[in-house]
Amino acid sequence: MKQPHLHQQRSRVAGLALIALLFGVLALFSACEPAPTDGVFPDRQTDAAGSGDALAAADGVTPTDDPFVGTWAMATDWSVCVTVGSRIETRSRKLLVVNMTRKGHRLFEERTVCQLGLTPIFGLKTVVPKAVLDSVGPLQVESRVVGEGSVEVAYSSAPEAQLMGVKMVNPVYDPMPAKGDAADPRLTDPENDGKPGATFEVGGGCKLYVAQREVSSLMGRVVSPGRIEGGGVHATEQVVFGSSTAICGQPFATFSNTPHHRFVLQRLAKGQWDDNNNGQLDCAELVAHQGEFVTWRDPDNSRCPVEKP
């Protein structure tokens, strides 16, 4: 993910490569769904300790027996390389509550963004206000699982588009606002501060006014009952309309460091982490319990390849 306080200038080749990967995933999900057939293997279930056997085949089972239906905690940990004299890595860490239902091998996820944390660059920490995160709204994403009834169960999701400071009819394909076009009618002002787009707070004293789109697709596998881990592809477009001071408006070249992207999905038992006993997982509860299901990676500049002369 491009850091919100950086004006992204990705190379054309890297951008096309990410777009091609995302389009490939989208093509998979837009294909016709074949009619269901009888399974070759009988349904199997794992014991609570996770013996390494396959998860139970879910077609036709009730939601209470389904290994995927329910509430999940999600963490995405994106790697971005920034060129500031040399290459440095910064990490974008996001927490989401996911409510999952399914039909056959198709999973239907409602994702709610709860927190976005960005590792500092030169000591400058970027804060995305709650009003901006709330404006993203619940994201409806279709995913799939392949290989149920075997040892390896694969998971992949269709492209997900998160918009900040802008609304679109088609969030994945519609063009971004033109640079400097603060009159674009699609711009929003989630903080109601009178500035175009979303306002990000950088370093505690600078405000950056942007329209931003993040498009990502996840690919992983079931590593144990109720836990999915993997990586994915991720691309960010950002249009900057101004800043309160020059320090956070400086442009830097960045690129998405695909080999080092990570995500985890953890299915929660009924009532787990429900500290206020309201029958659901709230964002505050997810943030409080994040250490129980995810370990964030620290930035490591050695993960960023040296730019060739």
mmCIF file with all atom_site columns, N, CA, C and O in Angstrom, residues 13 15 33 36 43 61 74 88 101 130 136 151 173 203 211 214-215 225 232 250 256 258 265 268 272 278 283 287 300:
data_model
loop_
_atom_site.group_PDB
_atom_site.id
_atom_site.type_symbol
_atom_site.label_atom_id
_atom_site.label_alt_id
_atom_site.label_comp_id
_atom_site.label_asym_id
_atom_site.label_entity_id
_atom_site.label_seq_id
_atom_site.pdbx_PDB_ins_code
_atom_site.Cartn_x
_atom_site.Cartn_y
_atom_site.Cartn_z
_atom_site.occupancy
_atom_site.B_iso_or_equiv
_atom_site.pdbx_formal_charge
_atom_site.auth_seq_id
_atom_site.auth_comp_id
_atom_site.auth_asym_id
_atom_site.auth_atom_id
_atom_site.pdbx_PDB_model_num
ATOM 1   N N  . VAL A 1 13  ? 5.610   -0.269  -15.732 1.00 0.00 ? 13  VAL A N  1
ATOM 2   C CA . VAL A 1 13  ? 5.737   -1.715  -15.818 1.00 0.00 ? 13  VAL A CA 1
ATOM 3   C C  . VAL A 1 13  ? 5.189   -2.380  -14.568 1.00 0.00 ? 13  VAL A C  1
ATOM 4   O O  . VAL A 1 13  ? 4.421   -3.331  -14.637 1.00 0.00 ? 13  VAL A O  1
ATOM 5   N N  . GLY A 1 15  ? 3.037   -1.173  -12.427 1.00 0.00 ? 15  GLY A N  1
ATOM 6   C CA . GLY A 1 15  ? 1.591   -0.961  -12.359 1.00 0.00 ? 15  GLY A CA 1
ATOM 7   C C  . GLY A 1 15  ? 0.838   -1.908  -13.257 1.00 0.00 ? 15  GLY A C  1
ATOM 8   O O  . GLY A 1 15  ? -0.178  -2.486  -12.884 1.00 0.00 ? 15  GLY A O  1
ATOM 9   N N  . GLU A 1 33  ? -20.609 -20.194 -12.803 1.00 0.00 ? 33  GLU A N  1
ATOM 10  C CA . GLU A 1 33  ? -20.533 -21.183 -11.732 1.00 0.00 ? 33  GLU A CA 1
ATOM 11  C C  . GLU A 1 33  ? -21.130 -22.477 -12.239 1.00 0.00 ? 33  GLU A C  1
ATOM 12  O O  . GLU A 1 33  ? -22.285 -22.542 -12.646 1.00 0.00 ? 33  GLU A O  1
ATOM 13  N N  . PRO A 1 36  ? -23.644 -27.900 -9.304  1.00 0.00 ? 36  PRO A N  1
ATOM 14  C CA . PRO A 1 36  ? -23.015 -28.777 -8.322  1.00 0.00 ? 36  PRO A CA 1
ATOM 15  C C  . PRO A 1 36  ? -23.218 -30.227 -8.669  1.00 0.00 ? 36  PRO A C  1
ATOM 16  O O  . PRO A 1 36  ? -24.239 -30.631 -9.234  1.00 0.00 ? 36  PRO A O  1
ATOM 17  N N  . ASP A 1 43  ? -17.899 -36.753 3.280   1.00 0.00 ? 43  ASP A N  1
ATOM 18  C CA . ASP A 1 43  ? -17.576 -35.627 4.148   1.00 0.00 ? 43  ASP A CA 1
ATOM 19  C C  . ASP A 1 43  ? -16.694 -36.098 5.290   1.00 0.00 ? 43  ASP A C  1
ATOM 20  O O  . ASP A 1 43  ? -16.893 -37.171 5.862   1.00 0.00 ? 43  ASP A O  1
ATOM 21  N N  . VAL A 1 61  ? -24.309 -28.437 4.351   1.00 0.00 ? 61  VAL A N  1
ATOM 22  C CA . VAL A 1 61  ? -24.340 -28.508 5.801   1.00 0.00 ? 61  VAL A CA 1
ATOM 23  C C  . VAL A 1 61  ? -24.983 -27.247 6.359   1.00 0.00 ? 61  VAL A C  1
ATOM 24  O O  . VAL A 1 61  ? -25.084 -26.233 5.686   1.00 0.00 ? 61  VAL A O  1
ATOM 25  N N  . MET A 1 74  ? -9.617  -10.350 10.502  1.00 0.00 ? 74  MET A N  1
ATOM 26  C CA . MET A 1 74  ? -8.681  -10.282 9.382   1.00 0.00 ? 74  MET A CA 1
ATOM 27  C C  . MET A 1 74  ? -7.609  -9.239  9.664   1.00 0.00 ? 74  MET A C  1
ATOM 28  O O  . MET A 1 74  ? -7.894  -8.155  10.196  1.00 0.00 ? 74  MET A O  1
ATOM 29  N N  . ILE A 1 88  ? 13.860  1.941   1.203   1.00 0.00 ? 88  ILE A N  1
ATOM 30  C CA . ILE A 1 88  ? 13.450  1.562   2.547   1.00 0.00 ? 88  ILE A CA 1
ATOM 31  C C  . ILE A 1 88  ? 12.077  0.907   2.476   1.00 0.00 ? 88  ILE A C  1
ATOM 32  O O  . ILE A 1 88  ? 11.291  1.176   1.559   1.00 0.00 ? 88  ILE A O  1
ATOM 33  N N  . THR A 1 101 ? -20.610 -15.740 4.875   1.00 0.00 ? 101 THR A N  1
ATOM 34  C CA . THR A 1 101 ? -21.613 -16.744 4.541   1.00 0.00 ? 101 THR A CA 1
ATOM 35  C C  . THR A 1 101 ? -21.126 -17.455 3.285   1.00 0.00 ? 101 THR A C  1
ATOM 36  O O  . THR A 1 101 ? -20.109 -17.095 2.705   1.00 0.00 ? 101 THR A O  1
ATOM 37  N N  . LYS A 1 130 ? -10.754 8.125   12.246  1.00 0.00 ? 130 LYS A N  1
ATOM 38  C CA . LYS A 1 130 ? -11.861 7.175   12.281  1.00 0.00 ? 130 LYS A CA 1
ATOM 39  C C  . LYS A 1 130 ? -12.958 7.553   11.290  1.00 0.00 ? 130 LYS A C  1
ATOM 40  O O  . LYS A 1 130 ? -13.579 6.673   10.675  1.00 0.00 ? 130 LYS A O  1
ATOM 41  N N  . VAL A 1 136 ? -15.387 4.317   4.485   1.00 0.00 ? 136 VAL A N  1
ATOM 42  C CA . VAL A 1 136 ? -15.142 3.216   3.547   1.00 0.00 ? 136 VAL A CA 1
ATOM 43  C C  . VAL A 1 136 ? -16.362 2.313   3.462   1.00 0.00 ? 136 VAL A C  1
ATOM 44  O O  . VAL A 1 136 ? -16.703 1.779   2.399   1.00 0.00 ? 136 VAL A O  1
ATOM 45  N N  . VAL A 1 151 ? -6.063  -32.646 1.585   1.00 0.00 ? 151 VAL A N  1
ATOM 46  C CA . VAL A 1 151 ? -5.187  -32.117 2.624   1.00 0.00 ? 151 VAL A CA 1
ATOM 47  C C  . VAL A 1 151 ? -4.999  -30.612 2.473   1.00 0.00 ? 151 VAL A C  1
ATOM 48  O O  . VAL A 1 151 ? -4.971  -29.870 3.447   1.00 0.00 ? 151 VAL A O  1
ATOM 49  N N  . TYR A 1 173 ? -12.803 -0.092  -11.538 1.00 0.00 ? 173 TYR A N  1
ATOM 50  C CA . TYR A 1 173 ? -12.444 0.320   -12.888 1.00 0.00 ? 173 TYR A CA 1
ATOM 51  C C  . TYR A 1 173 ? -12.544 1.815   -13.169 1.00 0.00 ? 173 TYR A C  1
ATOM 52  O O  . TYR A 1 173 ? -11.882 2.319   -14.080 1.00 0.00 ? 173 TYR A O  1
ATOM 53  N N  . GLY A 1 203 ? 2.666   13.077  11.044  1.00 0.00 ? 203 GLY A N  1
ATOM 54  C CA . GLY A 1 203 ? 3.647   13.635  11.968  1.00 0.00 ? 203 GLY A CA 1
ATOM 55  C C  . GLY A 1 203 ? 3.062   14.504  13.055  1.00 0.00 ? 203 GLY A C  1
ATOM 56  O O  . GLY A 1 203 ? 3.794   15.250  13.715  1.00 0.00 ? 203 GLY A O  1
ATOM 57  N N  . ALA A 1 211 ? -7.488  11.922  -2.488  1.00 0.00 ? 211 ALA A N  1
ATOM 58  C CA . ALA A 1 211 ? -8.429  10.881  -2.896  1.00 0.00 ? 211 ALA A CA 1
ATOM 59  C C  . ALA A 1 211 ? -7.584  9.635   -3.103  1.00 0.00 ? 211 ALA A C  1
ATOM 60  O O  . ALA A 1 211 ? -6.546  9.692   -3.770  1.00 0.00 ? 211 ALA A O  1
ATOM 61  N N  . GLU A 1 214 ? -7.389  1.807   -2.964  1.00 0.00 ? 214 GLU A N  1
ATOM 62  C CA . GLU A 1 214 ? -6.566  0.616   -2.781  1.00 0.00 ? 214 GLU A CA 1
ATOM 63  C C  . GLU A 1 214 ? -7.325  -0.575  -3.351  1.00 0.00 ? 214 GLU A C  1
ATOM 64  O O  . GLU A 1 214 ? -8.481  -0.802  -2.992  1.00 0.00 ? 214 GLU A O  1
ATOM 65  N N  . VAL A 1 215 ? -6.688  -1.312  -4.235  1.00 0.00 ? 215 VAL A N  1
ATOM 66  C CA . VAL A 1 215 ? -7.277  -2.516  -4.802  1.00 0.00 ? 215 VAL A CA 1
ATOM 67  C C  . VAL A 1 215 ? -6.382  -3.689  -4.438  1.00 0.00 ? 215 VAL A C  1
ATOM 68  O O  . VAL A 1 215 ? -5.164  -3.644  -4.657  1.00 0.00 ? 215 VAL A O  1
ATOM 69  N N  . PRO A 1 225 ? -7.715  -25.678 11.152  1.00 0.00 ? 225 PRO A N  1
ATOM 70  C CA . PRO A 1 225 ? -9.149  -25.389 11.180  1.00 0.00 ? 225 PRO A CA 1
ATOM 71  C C  . PRO A 1 225 ? -9.437  -23.984 11.693  1.00 0.00 ? 225 PRO A C  1
ATOM 72  O O  . PRO A 1 225 ? -9.016  -23.605 12.789  1.00 0.00 ? 225 PRO A O  1
ATOM 73  N N  . GLY A 1 232 ? -0.795  -11.891 -1.361  1.00 0.00 ? 232 GLY A N  1
ATOM 74  C CA . GLY A 1 232 ? -1.727  -11.324 -2.321  1.00 0.00 ? 232 GLY A CA 1
ATOM 75  C C  . GLY A 1 232 ? -1.081  -10.253 -3.169  1.00 0.00 ? 232 GLY A C  1
ATOM 76  O O  . GLY A 1 232 ? 0.140   -10.061 -3.147  1.00 0.00 ? 232 GLY A O  1
ATOM 77  N N  . GLN A 1 250 ? 5.515   16.183  -0.014  1.00 0.00 ? 250 GLN A N  1
ATOM 78  C CA . GLN A 1 250 ? 6.616   15.877  -0.916  1.00 0.00 ? 250 GLN A CA 1
ATOM 79  C C  . GLN A 1 250 ? 6.377   14.548  -1.631  1.00 0.00 ? 250 GLN A C  1
ATOM 80  O O  . GLN A 1 250 ? 5.987   13.570  -1.005  1.00 0.00 ? 250 GLN A O  1
ATOM 81  N N  . SER A 1 256 ? 4.681   -1.366  -4.782  1.00 0.00 ? 256 SER A N  1
ATOM 82  C CA . SER A 1 256 ? 4.135   -2.442  -3.965  1.00 0.00 ? 256 SER A CA 1
ATOM 83  C C  . SER A 1 256 ? 5.086   -3.631  -4.006  1.00 0.00 ? 256 SER A C  1
ATOM 84  O O  . SER A 1 256 ? 5.432   -4.128  -5.079  1.00 0.00 ? 256 SER A O  1
ATOM 85  N N  . THR A 1 258 ? 5.237   -6.999  -3.650  1.00 0.00 ? 258 THR A N  1
ATOM 86  C CA . THR A 1 258 ? 4.326   -8.139  -3.643  1.00 0.00 ? 258 THR A CA 1
ATOM 87  C C  . THR A 1 258 ? 4.848   -9.377  -2.912  1.00 0.00 ? 258 THR A C  1
ATOM 88  O O  . THR A 1 258 ? 4.086   -10.010 -2.159  1.00 0.00 ? 258 THR A O  1
ATOM 89  N N  . LEU A 1 265 ? -6.564  -14.695 8.322   1.00 0.00 ? 265 LEU A N  1
ATOM 90  C CA . LEU A 1 265 ? -7.981  -14.726 8.685   1.00 0.00 ? 265 LEU A CA 1
ATOM 91  C C  . LEU A 1 265 ? -8.148  -15.752 9.796   1.00 0.00 ? 265 LEU A C  1
ATOM 92  O O  . LEU A 1 265 ? -7.724  -16.908 9.647   1.00 0.00 ? 265 LEU A O  1
ATOM 93  N N  . LEU A 1 268 ? -13.660 -16.924 14.616  1.00 0.00 ? 268 LEU A N  1
ATOM 94  C CA . LEU A 1 268 ? -13.886 -16.781 16.046  1.00 0.00 ? 268 LEU A CA 1
ATOM 95  C C  . LEU A 1 268 ? -15.048 -17.661 16.501  1.00 0.00 ? 268 LEU A C  1
ATOM 96  O O  . LEU A 1 268 ? -16.054 -17.811 15.796  1.00 0.00 ? 268 LEU A O  1
ATOM 97  N N  . GLN A 1 272 ? -16.493 -15.205 21.387  1.00 0.00 ? 272 GLN A N  1
ATOM 98  C CA . GLN A 1 272 ? -15.067 -14.944 21.570  1.00 0.00 ? 272 GLN A CA 1
ATOM 99  C C  . GLN A 1 272 ? -14.767 -13.466 21.365  1.00 0.00 ? 272 GLN A C  1
ATOM 100 O O  . GLN A 1 272 ? -15.179 -12.871 20.385  1.00 0.00 ? 272 GLN A O  1
ATOM 101 N N  . ASN A 1 278 ? -22.508 -7.969  23.520  1.00 0.00 ? 278 ASN A N  1
ATOM 102 C CA . ASN A 1 278 ? -23.608 -7.522  22.663  1.00 0.00 ? 278 ASN A CA 1
ATOM 103 C C  . ASN A 1 278 ? -23.876 -8.490  21.513  1.00 0.00 ? 278 ASN A C  1
ATOM 104 O O  . ASN A 1 278 ? -24.666 -8.199  20.615  1.00 0.00 ? 278 ASN A O  1
ATOM 105 N N  . CYS A 1 283 ? -15.275 -3.263  16.450  1.00 0.00 ? 283 CYS A N  1
ATOM 106 C CA . CYS A 1 283 ? -13.928 -2.849  16.079  1.00 0.00 ? 283 CYS A CA 1
ATOM 107 C C  . CYS A 1 283 ? -13.026 -2.661  17.293  1.00 0.00 ? 283 CYS A C  1
ATOM 108 O O  . CYS A 1 283 ? -11.862 -3.067  17.288  1.00 0.00 ? 283 CYS A O  1
ATOM 109 N N  . VAL A 1 287 ? -9.450  -4.594  17.862  1.00 0.00 ? 287 VAL A N  1
ATOM 110 C CA . VAL A 1 287 ? -8.184  -3.883  18.096  1.00 0.00 ? 287 VAL A CA 1
ATOM 111 C C  . VAL A 1 287 ? -7.562  -4.334  19.418  1.00 0.00 ? 287 VAL A C  1
ATOM 112 O O  . VAL A 1 287 ? -6.344  -4.562  19.506  1.00 0.00 ? 287 VAL A O  1
ATOM 113 N N  . ASP A 1 300 ? 11.880  -3.932  7.194   1.00 0.00 ? 300 ASP A N  1
ATOM 114 C CA . ASP A 1 300 ? 13.241  -4.428  6.984   1.00 0.00 ? 300 ASP A CA 1
ATOM 115 C C  . ASP A 1 300 ? 13.667  -3.998  5.582   1.00 0.00 ? 300 ASP A C  1
ATOM 116 O O  . ASP A 1 300 ? 13.156  -4.496  4.580   1.00 0.00 ? 300 ASP A O  1
#
